Short mmCIF file of C-alpha atoms and ligand atoms in Angstrom, two decimals:
data_model
loop_
_atom_site.label_atom_id
_atom_site.label_comp_id
_atom_site.label_asym_id
_atom_site.label_seq_id
_atom_site.Cartn_x
_atom_site.Cartn_y
_atom_site.Cartn_z
CA MET Q 436 0.34 -0.19 0.39
CA LYS Q 437 1.32 3.46 -0.68
CA GLU Q 438 2.53 5.35 1.82
CA LEU Q 439 1.84 9.05 1.38
CA LYS Q 440 4.56 11.50 3.39
CA SER Q 441 4.41 15.21 3.41
CA PHE Q 442 6.47 17.48 1.61
CA LEU Q 443 7.86 19.95 4.37
CA GLY Q 444 11.44 21.86 4.32
CA GLY Q 445 12.35 20.86 0.91
CA ARG Q 446 11.88 16.99 1.27
CA TRP Q 447 9.64 13.97 1.90
CA VAL Q 448 8.84 13.45 5.65
CA ALA Q 449 6.54 11.30 7.59
CA GLY Q 450 3.64 13.34 8.18
CA GLY Q 451 2.13 14.35 12.00
CA GLY Q 452 -0.62 12.83 13.71
CA THR Q 453 -2.46 8.83 13.32
CA PRO Q 454 -2.12 7.47 10.61
CA HIS Q 455 -4.87 7.15 8.74
CA THR Q 456 -5.92 4.51 5.39
CA LEU Q 457 -7.29 5.97 2.70
CA LEU Q 458 -9.90 3.77 0.85
CA ASN Q 459 -11.68 3.50 -2.58
CA PRO Q 460 -15.24 4.67 -1.68
CA ALA Q 461 -16.91 2.24 -4.38
CA THR Q 462 -15.41 -0.90 -3.18
CA GLU Q 463 -13.70 -0.01 0.33
CA GLU Q 464 -10.50 -1.24 -0.79
CA PRO Q 465 -7.27 0.25 1.03
CA LEU Q 466 -5.18 2.43 -1.27
CA ALA Q 467 -3.03 4.13 0.73
CA ARG Q 468 -1.97 5.16 4.47
CA THR Q 469 -0.62 8.48 5.92
CA THR Q 470 2.27 8.07 7.58
CA ALA Q 471 2.53 8.67 11.53
CA GLY Q 472 5.46 10.62 13.53
CA ALA Q 473 5.99 14.11 14.42
CA ALA Q 474 6.78 16.34 11.78
CA ASP Q 475 8.48 19.80 12.93
CA LEU Q 476 5.82 22.03 11.34
CA GLY Q 477 7.45 25.05 13.03
CA ALA Q 478 10.81 24.27 11.31
CA ALA Q 479 8.36 23.69 7.61
CA LEU Q 480 6.76 26.75 7.97
CA ALA Q 481 10.40 28.67 8.34
CA PHE Q 482 11.43 27.15 5.62
CA ALA Q 483 8.65 28.44 3.26
CA ARG Q 484 8.78 31.93 4.85
CA ASP Q 485 12.68 32.36 4.79
CA VAL Q 486 13.67 30.47 1.61
CA GLY Q 487 10.37 30.28 -0.60
CA GLY Q 488 9.02 33.84 0.45
CA PRO Q 489 12.32 35.77 -1.07
CA ALA Q 490 12.69 33.71 -4.05
CA LEU Q 491 9.01 33.88 -5.23
CA ARG Q 492 9.53 37.76 -4.20
CA ALA Q 493 12.35 38.07 -6.13
CA LEU Q 494 10.26 37.57 -9.10
CA SER Q 495 8.13 39.59 -11.13
CA PHE Q 496 4.70 39.02 -11.95
CA ALA Q 497 5.24 37.76 -15.41
CA GLU Q 498 7.66 35.32 -14.31
CA ARG Q 499 5.56 33.91 -11.60
CA GLY Q 500 2.82 33.69 -13.70
CA ALA Q 501 5.30 31.52 -16.29
CA LEU Q 502 5.40 29.28 -13.05
CA LEU Q 503 1.88 28.91 -13.17
CA LYS Q 504 2.01 27.97 -16.65
CA SER Q 505 4.49 25.23 -15.83
CA ILE Q 506 2.76 23.63 -13.59
CA ALA Q 507 -0.32 23.57 -15.42
CA GLY Q 508 1.67 21.86 -18.01
CA ALA Q 509 3.14 19.39 -15.63
CA LEU Q 510 -0.57 18.33 -14.71
CA GLN Q 511 -1.87 18.47 -18.02
CA SER Q 512 0.81 16.08 -19.07
CA SER Q 513 -0.27 13.71 -15.85
CA ARG Q 514 -4.02 14.15 -16.76
CA ASP Q 515 -4.98 10.56 -17.01
CA GLU Q 516 -2.97 9.42 -14.11
CA LEU Q 517 -4.46 12.33 -11.88
CA LEU Q 518 -8.10 11.47 -13.31
CA GLU Q 519 -7.74 7.82 -12.07
CA LEU Q 520 -6.71 8.29 -9.09
CA ALA Q 521 -9.80 10.75 -8.99
CA ILE Q 522 -12.17 7.80 -9.64
CA ALA Q 523 -10.65 5.62 -7.66
CA ASN Q 524 -9.96 7.68 -4.29
CA GLY Q 525 -12.38 10.40 -4.48
CA GLY Q 526 -15.31 8.10 -5.92
CA ASN Q 527 -15.37 10.37 -8.89
CA THR Q 528 -16.96 9.40 -12.18
CA ARG Q 529 -14.70 10.15 -15.28
CA SER Q 530 -16.82 13.47 -16.00
CA ASP Q 531 -16.29 14.06 -12.12
CA ALA Q 532 -12.64 13.77 -12.09
CA LYS Q 533 -12.25 16.16 -15.27
CA PHE Q 534 -14.31 18.70 -13.44
CA ASP Q 535 -11.81 18.71 -10.73
CA VAL Q 536 -8.46 18.16 -12.78
CA ASP Q 537 -9.28 20.03 -15.72
CA GLY Q 538 -10.78 22.88 -13.49
CA ALA Q 539 -7.12 23.21 -11.74
CA ILE Q 540 -5.41 23.45 -14.99
CA GLY Q 541 -7.42 26.04 -16.42
CA THR Q 542 -7.32 28.43 -13.19
CA LEU Q 543 -3.60 28.18 -13.11
CA LEU Q 544 -3.64 29.04 -16.75
CA GLU Q 545 -6.10 31.75 -16.10
CA TYR Q 546 -3.90 33.47 -12.93
CA SER Q 547 -0.47 32.73 -15.50
CA GLU Q 548 -2.28 35.06 -17.97
CA ILE Q 549 -3.11 38.02 -15.22
CA GLY Q 550 0.49 37.66 -14.34
CA ASN Q 551 1.95 38.18 -18.02
CA ALA Q 552 -0.33 41.02 -18.07
CA LEU Q 553 0.81 42.58 -14.73
CA GLY Q 554 4.19 42.35 -16.64
CA SER Q 555 7.63 43.02 -15.18
CA ARG Q 556 6.34 45.01 -11.54
CA LYS Q 557 6.99 43.08 -8.34
CA PHE Q 558 4.29 44.65 -6.46
CA LEU Q 559 1.13 46.39 -7.44
CA LEU Q 560 0.17 50.05 -7.67
CA ASP Q 561 -3.18 50.21 -6.05
CA GLY Q 562 -4.85 53.57 -7.74
CA GLU Q 563 -3.80 56.90 -9.01
CA GLY Q 564 -1.11 58.76 -6.95
CA ILE Q 565 -2.87 61.61 -5.09
CA GLN Q 566 -1.41 65.32 -4.02
CA LEU Q 567 -2.10 65.48 -0.29
CA GLY Q 568 -1.21 69.31 0.15
CA ARG Q 569 -1.30 72.74 -1.18
CA SER Q 570 2.15 71.98 -2.96
CA ALA Q 571 2.27 68.99 -5.53
CA ARG Q 572 5.15 67.80 -3.81
CA PHE Q 573 3.39 66.37 -0.84
CA HIS Q 574 1.88 63.40 -2.51
CA GLY Q 575 0.47 59.66 -1.66
CA GLN Q 576 0.34 56.62 -3.42
CA HIS Q 577 -0.97 53.14 -2.22
CA ILE Q 578 0.67 49.89 -3.32
CA ALA Q 579 0.22 46.07 -2.40
CA VAL Q 580 3.17 44.24 -1.60
CA PRO Q 581 3.56 40.44 -1.05
CA ARG Q 582 3.28 39.45 2.70
CA HIS Q 583 6.63 37.81 4.22
CA GLY Q 584 4.45 34.96 5.46
CA VAL Q 585 3.31 31.71 4.59
CA ALA Q 586 -0.08 30.93 2.62
CA VAL Q 587 -1.35 27.75 4.85
CA HIS Q 588 -4.20 26.28 2.64
CA VAL Q 589 -6.55 23.80 4.08
CA ASN Q 590 -8.75 22.17 1.26
CA ALA Q 591 -12.03 20.04 1.71
CA PHE Q 592 -12.23 16.75 0.51
CA ASN Q 593 -13.89 17.34 -2.48
CA PHE Q 594 -11.99 18.90 -4.97
CA PRO Q 595 -8.56 17.53 -4.08
CA ALA Q 596 -7.06 19.17 -7.28
CA TRP Q 597 -9.04 22.19 -7.95
CA GLY Q 598 -8.61 23.02 -4.32
CA PHE Q 599 -5.10 23.14 -4.39
CA ALA Q 600 -4.79 24.61 -7.75
CA GLU Q 601 -7.41 27.80 -6.85
CA LYS Q 602 -5.77 28.58 -4.02
CA ALA Q 603 -2.02 28.07 -4.76
CA ALA Q 604 -2.27 29.86 -8.09
CA VAL Q 605 -3.07 33.08 -6.62
CA ALA Q 606 -0.69 32.90 -3.51
CA LEU Q 607 2.31 31.85 -5.70
CA LEU Q 608 1.31 34.48 -8.39
CA ALA Q 609 1.19 37.31 -5.21
CA GLY Q 610 4.86 36.12 -4.36
CA VAL Q 611 3.86 34.19 -1.19
CA PRO Q 612 5.24 30.71 -0.42
CA VAL Q 613 1.96 27.97 0.29
CA LEU Q 614 1.98 25.21 2.62
CA SER Q 615 -1.06 23.19 1.11
CA LYS Q 616 -3.21 21.02 3.53
CA PRO Q 617 -5.49 18.68 1.43
CA ALA Q 618 -8.58 16.66 2.97
CA THR Q 619 -7.15 13.00 4.22
CA SER Q 620 -9.55 11.29 2.95
CA SER Q 621 -8.71 12.32 -0.41
CA ALA Q 622 -5.25 12.86 -0.54
CA MET Q 623 -3.88 10.76 -3.24
CA VAL Q 624 -4.37 13.31 -6.21
CA ALA Q 625 -2.70 16.13 -4.20
CA HIS Q 626 -0.04 14.03 -2.86
CA ARG Q 627 0.64 12.97 -6.69
CA ILE Q 628 0.39 16.45 -8.10
CA MET Q 629 2.87 17.57 -5.05
CA GLU Q 630 5.31 14.44 -6.29
CA ILE Q 631 5.04 15.65 -9.99
CA LEU Q 632 6.09 19.26 -8.96
CA ALA Q 633 8.77 18.31 -6.77
CA GLU Q 634 10.44 15.80 -9.40
CA LYS Q 635 10.35 18.14 -12.18
CA LYS Q 636 11.49 20.68 -9.92
CA ILE Q 637 9.39 23.55 -11.36
CA LEU Q 638 9.43 25.78 -8.34
CA PRO Q 639 11.80 27.34 -6.52
CA GLU Q 640 12.94 25.79 -3.26
CA GLY Q 641 10.41 26.32 -0.28
CA ALA Q 642 7.54 28.00 -2.55
CA LEU Q 643 5.28 24.72 -2.25
CA SER Q 644 5.14 22.12 0.87
CA LEU Q 645 2.44 19.30 1.23
CA LEU Q 646 1.17 18.55 4.76
CA VAL Q 647 -0.76 15.06 4.84
CA GLY Q 648 -2.66 13.53 7.60
CA SER Q 649 -3.86 15.47 10.51
CA PRO Q 650 -2.93 19.15 10.69
CA GLY Q 651 -1.72 18.67 14.28
CA GLU Q 652 -0.87 22.35 15.98
CA LEU Q 653 -0.40 23.84 12.12
CA VAL Q 654 -2.90 26.76 12.80
CA SER Q 655 -1.47 27.68 16.09
CA LEU Q 656 1.80 28.33 14.33
CA LEU Q 657 0.79 31.08 12.12
CA GLY Q 658 2.20 34.63 13.06
CA ALA Q 659 1.49 38.45 11.57
CA GLN Q 660 2.57 37.98 8.42
CA ASP Q 661 1.36 34.52 7.49
CA VAL Q 662 -2.75 33.75 5.65
CA LEU Q 663 -4.74 30.78 6.19
CA ALA Q 664 -7.40 30.33 3.63
CA PHE Q 665 -9.43 27.20 4.70
CA THR Q 666 -12.20 25.57 2.74
CA GLY Q 667 -14.26 22.98 4.87
CA SER Q 668 -17.28 22.84 7.29
CA GLY Q 669 -18.26 25.65 9.21
CA ASP Q 670 -18.00 24.04 12.50
CA THR Q 671 -14.05 23.84 11.60
CA GLY Q 672 -13.65 27.44 10.13
CA ALA Q 673 -15.31 28.67 13.42
CA ARG Q 674 -12.46 26.65 15.23
CA ILE Q 675 -9.98 28.37 13.30
CA ARG Q 676 -10.79 31.66 13.53
CA SER Q 677 -11.17 31.33 17.10
CA ALA Q 678 -7.39 30.23 17.89
CA ARG Q 679 -5.72 32.31 20.08
CA ASN Q 680 -2.72 33.35 17.93
CA VAL Q 681 -5.12 34.24 15.25
CA ILE Q 682 -6.95 36.77 17.25
CA GLU Q 683 -3.51 38.07 19.11
CA PHE Q 684 -1.91 38.26 15.77
CA SER Q 685 -4.95 39.09 13.24
CA VAL Q 686 -3.83 36.24 11.30
CA ARG Q 687 -5.50 37.04 7.91
CA ILE Q 688 -7.85 34.42 7.21
CA ASN Q 689 -10.34 33.21 4.49
CA VAL Q 690 -13.30 30.94 5.52
CA GLU Q 691 -15.14 29.00 2.59
CA ALA Q 692 -17.50 26.95 4.20
CA ASP Q 693 -21.22 25.73 3.91
CA SER Q 694 -24.13 27.30 1.83
CA LEU Q 695 -27.51 26.38 1.23
CA ASN Q 696 -27.85 27.63 -2.40
CA ALA Q 697 -31.30 28.38 -4.15
CA ALA Q 698 -32.37 27.84 -7.57
CA VAL Q 699 -35.70 30.29 -8.30
CA LEU Q 700 -37.71 29.20 -11.39
CA GLY Q 701 -39.85 32.52 -12.49
CA ALA Q 702 -43.27 32.39 -12.63
CA ASP Q 703 -43.05 33.45 -16.42
CA VAL Q 704 -41.24 29.84 -17.46
CA GLU Q 705 -43.40 27.74 -19.58
CA PRO Q 706 -43.13 24.41 -18.68
CA ARG Q 707 -41.25 22.59 -21.82
CA SER Q 708 -39.76 25.77 -22.80
CA ASP Q 709 -35.86 26.04 -23.32
CA MET Q 710 -35.48 28.04 -20.00
CA TYR Q 711 -37.49 25.22 -18.06
CA GLU Q 712 -35.37 22.49 -19.45
CA LEU Q 713 -32.02 24.47 -18.87
CA PHE Q 714 -33.37 24.62 -15.13
CA LEU Q 715 -34.18 21.20 -14.77
CA LYS Q 716 -30.88 19.95 -16.52
CA ASP Q 717 -28.60 22.44 -13.90
CA VAL Q 718 -30.75 21.21 -10.60
CA VAL Q 719 -30.08 17.36 -11.82
CA ARG Q 720 -26.46 17.84 -12.67
CA ASP Q 721 -25.98 19.76 -9.38
CA MET Q 722 -27.88 16.95 -7.43
CA THR Q 723 -25.79 14.04 -9.07
CA GLN Q 724 -22.23 15.78 -10.17
CA LYS Q 725 -19.97 14.83 -7.35
CA ALA Q 726 -22.53 13.22 -5.69
CA GLY Q 727 -23.68 16.24 -5.01
CA GLN Q 728 -20.74 17.09 -2.55
CA LYS Q 729 -20.26 20.46 -4.27
CA CYS Q 730 -20.49 23.54 -2.21
CA THR Q 731 -22.01 25.36 -4.80
CA ALA Q 732 -24.68 22.85 -5.31
CA ILE Q 733 -28.60 23.51 -5.43
CA ARG Q 734 -30.06 22.65 -2.41
CA ARG Q 735 -33.16 24.34 -2.40
CA ILE Q 736 -35.48 24.23 -5.43
CA LEU Q 737 -37.99 27.30 -5.56
CA VAL Q 738 -40.79 27.11 -8.17
CA PRO Q 739 -43.92 28.94 -8.29
CA LYS Q 740 -46.45 26.69 -6.41
CA ASP Q 741 -48.88 26.14 -9.32
CA VAL Q 742 -45.89 24.21 -11.28
CA ILE Q 743 -44.69 22.40 -8.09
CA ASP Q 744 -46.46 18.98 -9.27
CA GLU Q 745 -45.23 18.95 -12.64
CA VAL Q 746 -41.32 20.21 -11.82
CA LYS Q 747 -41.62 17.24 -9.75
CA SER Q 748 -42.57 14.75 -11.93
CA ASP Q 749 -39.96 16.10 -14.45
CA LEU Q 750 -37.35 15.93 -11.64
CA ILE Q 751 -38.47 12.50 -10.73
CA GLU Q 752 -38.19 11.36 -14.41
CA LEU Q 753 -34.69 12.56 -14.62
CA LEU Q 754 -32.96 11.43 -11.64
CA ALA Q 755 -34.42 8.24 -12.28
CA THR Q 756 -32.19 7.98 -15.40
CA VAL Q 757 -29.15 8.68 -13.25
CA LYS Q 758 -27.02 5.11 -12.76
CA VAL Q 759 -25.31 4.87 -9.45
CA GLY Q 760 -22.61 2.72 -9.25
CA ASN Q 761 -18.89 2.02 -8.92
CA PRO Q 762 -17.58 4.88 -11.26
CA ALA Q 763 -14.99 3.04 -12.65
CA ASP Q 764 -17.52 1.44 -15.04
CA GLU Q 765 -18.32 4.03 -17.95
CA ASP Q 766 -21.67 3.83 -18.02
CA VAL Q 767 -22.25 5.28 -14.09
CA ARG Q 768 -23.13 8.61 -14.02
CA MET Q 769 -23.11 9.19 -10.26
CA GLY Q 770 -20.57 7.56 -7.57
CA PRO Q 771 -20.57 7.15 -3.87
CA LEU Q 772 -20.07 9.79 -1.23
CA ALA Q 773 -16.59 10.33 -0.27
CA THR Q 774 -16.35 8.22 3.29
CA ALA Q 775 -18.73 6.34 5.39
CA SER Q 776 -18.86 9.22 7.48
CA GLN Q 777 -19.98 11.66 4.54
CA LEU Q 778 -22.69 8.98 3.82
CA ALA Q 779 -23.84 8.74 7.61
CA ASP Q 780 -23.92 12.56 7.89
CA ALA Q 781 -25.86 12.92 4.74
CA CYS Q 782 -28.46 10.31 5.72
CA GLU Q 783 -29.07 11.67 9.29
CA GLY Q 784 -29.04 15.16 7.58
CA VAL Q 785 -31.94 13.93 5.22
CA THR Q 786 -33.85 12.85 8.15
CA ARG Q 787 -33.26 16.17 9.80
CA LEU Q 788 -34.94 17.96 6.71
CA GLY Q 789 -37.93 16.13 7.69
CA GLY Q 790 -40.96 16.46 4.95
CA ARG Q 791 -41.34 13.59 2.55
CA LEU Q 792 -38.98 11.65 0.02
CA ALA Q 793 -40.37 12.55 -3.19
CA PHE Q 794 -37.45 10.57 -5.00
CA GLY Q 795 -34.81 8.14 -3.66
CA SER Q 796 -34.31 6.58 -0.21
CA THR Q 797 -31.44 6.80 2.48
CA GLU Q 798 -31.52 2.45 2.58
CA ARG Q 799 -28.32 1.20 2.05
CA ASN Q 800 -28.79 -1.33 -1.20
CA SER Q 801 -25.06 -2.24 -1.80
CA GLU Q 802 -22.62 -4.51 0.51
CA LYS Q 803 -19.70 -2.36 -0.13
CA GLY Q 804 -18.80 1.25 -1.06
CA PHE Q 805 -20.65 4.77 0.27
CA PHE Q 806 -23.66 4.86 -1.83
CA MET Q 807 -26.80 6.65 -1.81
CA SER Q 808 -29.15 7.47 -4.47
CA PRO Q 809 -30.24 11.06 -5.42
CA VAL Q 810 -32.56 12.20 -2.83
CA LEU Q 811 -35.88 15.07 -3.83
CA VAL Q 812 -37.36 15.98 -0.48
CA GLU Q 813 -40.69 17.71 -1.14
CA SER Q 814 -42.45 19.94 2.08
CA PRO Q 815 -39.39 20.13 4.08
CA GLY Q 816 -39.01 21.62 7.68
CA ASP Q 817 -37.46 24.91 8.64
CA ALA Q 818 -34.07 22.74 8.65
CA VAL Q 819 -34.00 23.38 4.69
CA HIS Q 820 -32.84 26.62 5.45
CA GLU Q 821 -30.71 25.62 8.57
CA HIS Q 822 -28.59 22.72 7.40
CA GLU Q 823 -26.47 21.81 4.59
CA VAL Q 824 -27.06 17.99 3.94
CA PHE Q 825 -23.62 17.46 1.71
CA GLY Q 826 -24.52 14.83 -0.81
CA PRO Q 827 -27.04 14.17 -3.44
CA VAL Q 828 -30.30 15.77 -1.62
CA ALA Q 829 -31.98 18.68 -2.74
CA SER Q 830 -35.32 19.98 -1.52
CA LEU Q 831 -38.43 21.42 -3.43
CA LEU Q 832 -40.21 24.48 -2.22
CA PRO Q 833 -43.24 26.30 -3.34
CA TYR Q 834 -43.47 30.22 -3.74
CA ASP Q 835 -46.33 32.22 -4.12
CA GLU Q 836 -45.02 35.40 -5.26
CA ASN Q 837 -41.80 36.94 -4.11
CA PRO Q 838 -39.09 33.81 -3.41
CA ALA Q 839 -36.51 36.32 -2.07
CA SER Q 840 -37.71 35.87 1.38
CA LEU Q 841 -37.09 32.23 1.18
CA VAL Q 842 -33.51 32.36 -0.34
CA VAL Q 843 -32.53 34.80 1.87
CA ARG Q 844 -33.38 32.21 4.90
CA GLY Q 845 -30.32 30.53 3.79
CA ASN Q 846 -28.22 33.00 5.91
CA GLY Q 847 -25.15 33.94 3.34
CA GLY Q 848 -24.78 31.89 0.38
CA LEU Q 849 -21.68 31.04 -2.60
CA VAL Q 850 -24.35 31.19 -5.45
CA SER Q 851 -28.10 31.78 -6.27
CA SER Q 852 -29.49 30.95 -9.41
CA ILE Q 853 -32.38 32.61 -11.50
CA TYR Q 854 -34.27 31.13 -14.35
CA SER Q 855 -36.33 33.71 -15.99
CA GLU Q 856 -36.85 36.03 -18.77
CA ASP Q 857 -38.63 38.65 -16.94
CA GLN Q 858 -36.84 41.33 -16.60
CA ALA Q 859 -38.36 43.49 -13.70
CA PHE Q 860 -38.83 39.99 -11.88
CA ILE Q 861 -34.95 39.59 -12.20
CA GLU Q 862 -34.02 43.00 -11.24
CA GLN Q 863 -35.94 43.06 -8.17
CA LEU Q 864 -34.82 39.34 -7.09
CA VAL Q 865 -31.11 40.48 -7.80
CA MET Q 866 -31.43 43.46 -5.81
CA ASP Q 867 -32.99 41.31 -2.97
CA ILE Q 868 -30.52 38.45 -2.86
CA ALA Q 869 -27.26 39.94 -3.71
CA PRO Q 870 -26.08 40.99 -0.27
CA HIS Q 871 -26.77 37.55 0.67
CA HIS Q 872 -24.41 36.23 -2.03
CA GLY Q 873 -21.23 36.04 -3.56
CA ARG Q 874 -22.43 35.02 -7.05
CA VAL Q 875 -25.89 35.25 -8.72
CA PHE Q 876 -26.18 33.02 -11.77
CA LEU Q 877 -28.82 34.21 -14.39
CA GLY Q 878 -29.45 31.25 -16.51
CA HIS Q 879 -29.98 31.24 -20.03
CA PRO Q 880 -30.87 28.75 -22.66
CA LYS Q 881 -29.10 31.09 -25.33
CA ILE Q 882 -25.70 30.99 -23.40
CA GLU Q 883 -23.60 28.00 -25.12
CA LEU Q 884 -22.34 25.50 -23.14
CA SER Q 885 -23.38 26.64 -19.87
CA PRO Q 886 -21.73 25.47 -16.89
CA GLY Q 887 -24.47 25.92 -14.73
CA PRO Q 888 -24.35 27.83 -11.06
CA GLY Q 889 -21.97 24.88 -9.58
CA THR Q 890 -18.86 25.69 -11.62
CA VAL Q 891 -16.67 28.66 -10.07
CA LEU Q 892 -15.05 30.15 -12.58
CA PRO Q 893 -11.49 31.97 -11.52
CA GLN Q 894 -12.65 35.39 -13.40
CA LEU Q 895 -15.31 35.65 -10.92
CA VAL Q 896 -15.18 35.76 -6.95
CA HIS Q 897 -15.84 32.56 -5.02
CA GLY Q 898 -17.02 32.80 -1.52
CA GLY Q 899 -20.11 34.64 0.43
CA PRO Q 900 -21.35 36.03 3.36
CA GLY Q 901 -22.93 34.71 6.51
CA ARG Q 902 -23.24 30.36 6.48
CA ALA Q 903 -20.89 30.72 3.48
CA GLY Q 904 -17.71 31.98 5.79
CA GLY Q 905 -18.08 35.68 4.84
CA GLY Q 906 -14.64 34.83 2.41
CA GLU Q 907 -13.93 35.79 -0.95
CA GLU Q 908 -11.24 34.10 -3.32
CA LEU Q 909 -10.80 34.04 -6.74
CA GLY Q 910 -12.32 36.76 -8.73
CA GLY Q 911 -9.18 37.36 -11.33
CA PRO Q 912 -6.59 39.96 -9.97
CA ARG Q 913 -9.03 40.94 -6.90
CA GLY Q 914 -8.00 37.25 -5.49
CA LEU Q 915 -4.27 38.98 -5.04
CA ALA Q 916 -5.06 41.07 -2.47
CA PHE Q 917 -5.66 38.39 0.17
CA TYR Q 918 -1.89 37.47 0.01
CA MET Q 919 -0.71 41.09 -0.21
CA GLN Q 920 -0.46 44.05 2.29
CA ARG Q 921 -1.69 47.44 0.79
CA VAL Q 922 0.35 50.17 2.29
CA ALA Q 923 0.42 54.30 1.75
CA LEU Q 924 3.13 55.81 0.64
CA GLU Q 925 3.17 59.29 1.83
CA GLY Q 926 5.97 61.72 1.11
CA SER Q 927 7.88 63.67 -1.66
CA ARG Q 928 6.52 62.99 -4.92
CA PRO Q 929 9.74 62.69 -6.85
CA VAL Q 930 11.06 60.08 -3.96
CA ILE Q 931 7.58 58.04 -4.40
CA GLN Q 932 7.62 58.16 -8.03
CA LYS Q 933 11.21 57.04 -8.40
CA LEU Q 934 10.32 53.96 -6.00
CA ILE Q 935 7.25 53.00 -7.98
CA GLY Q 936 9.05 52.95 -11.13
P1 NAP M 1932 -14.09 19.78 7.34
O1 NAP M 1932 -14.30 18.23 8.02
O2 NAP M 1932 -13.95 21.03 8.16
O3 NAP M 1932 -12.60 19.36 6.62
C1 NAP M 1932 -11.96 20.77 6.17
C2 NAP M 1932 -10.25 20.45 6.22
O4 NAP M 1932 -10.08 21.07 7.32
C3 NAP M 1932 -9.90 19.04 6.04
O5 NAP M 1932 -8.54 19.45 5.34
C4 NAP M 1932 -9.43 18.49 7.26
O6 NAP M 1932 -8.57 17.91 7.29
C5 NAP M 1932 -9.15 20.31 7.84
N1 NAP M 1932 -9.49 20.14 9.39
C6 NAP M 1932 -10.11 19.62 10.30
N2 NAP M 1932 -9.79 20.04 11.58
C7 NAP M 1932 -8.68 21.08 11.72
C8 NAP M 1932 -8.06 21.94 12.47
N3 NAP M 1932 -8.51 22.12 13.88
N4 NAP M 1932 -7.30 22.49 11.78
C9 NAP M 1932 -6.71 22.89 10.64
N5 NAP M 1932 -7.36 21.95 9.64
C10 NAP M 1932 -8.23 20.95 10.04
O7 NAP M 1932 -15.09 20.02 6.08
P2 NAP M 1932 -15.10 18.38 4.92
O8 NAP M 1932 -15.76 17.49 5.65
O9 NAP M 1932 -13.98 17.95 4.60
O10 NAP M 1932 -15.75 19.23 3.98
C11 NAP M 1932 -16.85 19.46 3.35
C12 NAP M 1932 -17.61 20.70 3.81
O11 NAP M 1932 -16.98 21.58 3.32
C13 NAP M 1932 -19.07 21.00 3.44
O12 NAP M 1932 -19.65 21.61 4.93
C14 NAP M 1932 -18.91 21.77 2.36
O13 NAP M 1932 -20.12 23.13 2.37
C15 NAP M 1932 -17.65 22.73 2.69
N6 NAP M 1932 -16.94 22.66 1.13
C16 NAP M 1932 -16.96 24.27 1.59
C17 NAP M 1932 -16.34 24.86 -0.14
C18 NAP M 1932 -16.63 26.26 -0.44
O14 NAP M 1932 -15.89 26.84 -1.20
N7 NAP M 1932 -17.37 27.17 0.30
C19 NAP M 1932 -15.82 24.01 -0.78
C20 NAP M 1932 -16.17 22.93 -0.55
C21 NAP M 1932 -16.38 22.22 0.93
P3 NAP M 1932 -8.54 16.41 7.82
O15 NAP M 1932 -9.10 15.60 6.58
O16 NAP M 1932 -7.04 15.86 7.96
O17 NAP M 1932 -9.40 16.02 8.74
#
């Protein structure tokens, strides 16, 4: 069985914490084991700060962008191997695996281009210079410089490739070294990526480290120049935020957590119209892609009450065509959940939602593997606005006139979507729900190859207020701000102008 070590301080070392066996969630076959033994995380962070940081800061944005392009190229040349690992260790269908791996490559390439466009600078100018006094000599200019710490990235189990890349691309482009910690259960893909990058020596020493297995005391070792970007459950996010050193040293934290994403069908949409079919397609894709283990997946389906029966029967018809099984079989459209505990949580979550099951069940119907069927809940209780079931589960809710009051009961989300051609309805709903979201998706059948609301694009921000963690990632060059310190230069205009070039 493969032993997964961590890559810390520029070498492979036995990881910290209790050993953990990684399984194939479709067969429960053991695939790999994280290693036990104490890793010196303090020394690993110091190595990244002292060796990786200066090496990255010596490069221009264009040069850092070129590194990202090389990482993307390395992943592309090992794409088939990474897809196979995602199928085996993540329970992904081939299409799910491509979503993760190709999403990683695409995000790296997007940030490589941003680096290229930023050119030979090593820091960013923020806005125009400002005359501060009566004389033009007294001048101010905001700039943003890379922080001198480590970017610690803690990822959830569902996107081991994209989760690694979407965070690392932005930090490395900003000039900040990365220590990435994948979720243990699905760490094989991220581990293989690290092996590939270390073998090819693509990055300067210290620029990228990987911690496999338990995070141990990682968070408590962070200081004032470090940043921590976390993706995972709201509970873990809250624990990290409340760590003593995080509060004492104002460690900059970004949390991407739970979300009760809604999809709203407008009252103007006729059943069987192209808009209606798009709505059904996006709902079913979000329920079944990655077995619903997507933070952006539609959890609440809001439809006008006079069409709810029709929508229900159409969704049932589509869900009945989804073949659930071992994703190594090509005709399987939905694989298992990632772990036994994710399956138990999802089944318990369905019970917690209340209501009736219009489709699917939580009965176990296979001896091996963490499988469940897609589940469509009707007439759920209030828990539908409070509890995220992280699996192939969505609830159908009727609305009378204005769906906004239901949407915002999710208390802050990553994305909600609107399917309508009634401009007045769209405008009102966008204004009502936008402050509660990081993204609002306006579905339209004329958008060719629309990825649906569940796909996070590197050009747009990802994150959301409230329950979603209050964070923001990506968004093109906007994402760099998290890793950089904005500072105001105040003084003599010629001196400042020479300094900023
Ligand atoms: P989780 O249990 O909170 O774990 C997330 C990550 O945090 C894992 O890498 C985990 O490591 C690590 N971790 C746990 N305790 C930690 C600690 N004390 N210090 C530092 N790291 C710690 O979440 P999950 O079950 O993997 O993920 C599912 C949840 O993530 C869902 O609620 C979903 O909504 C959310 N999610 C959000 C987004 C988003 O972008 N907003 C994306 C994906 C998922 P181990 O695996 O080693 O325990």
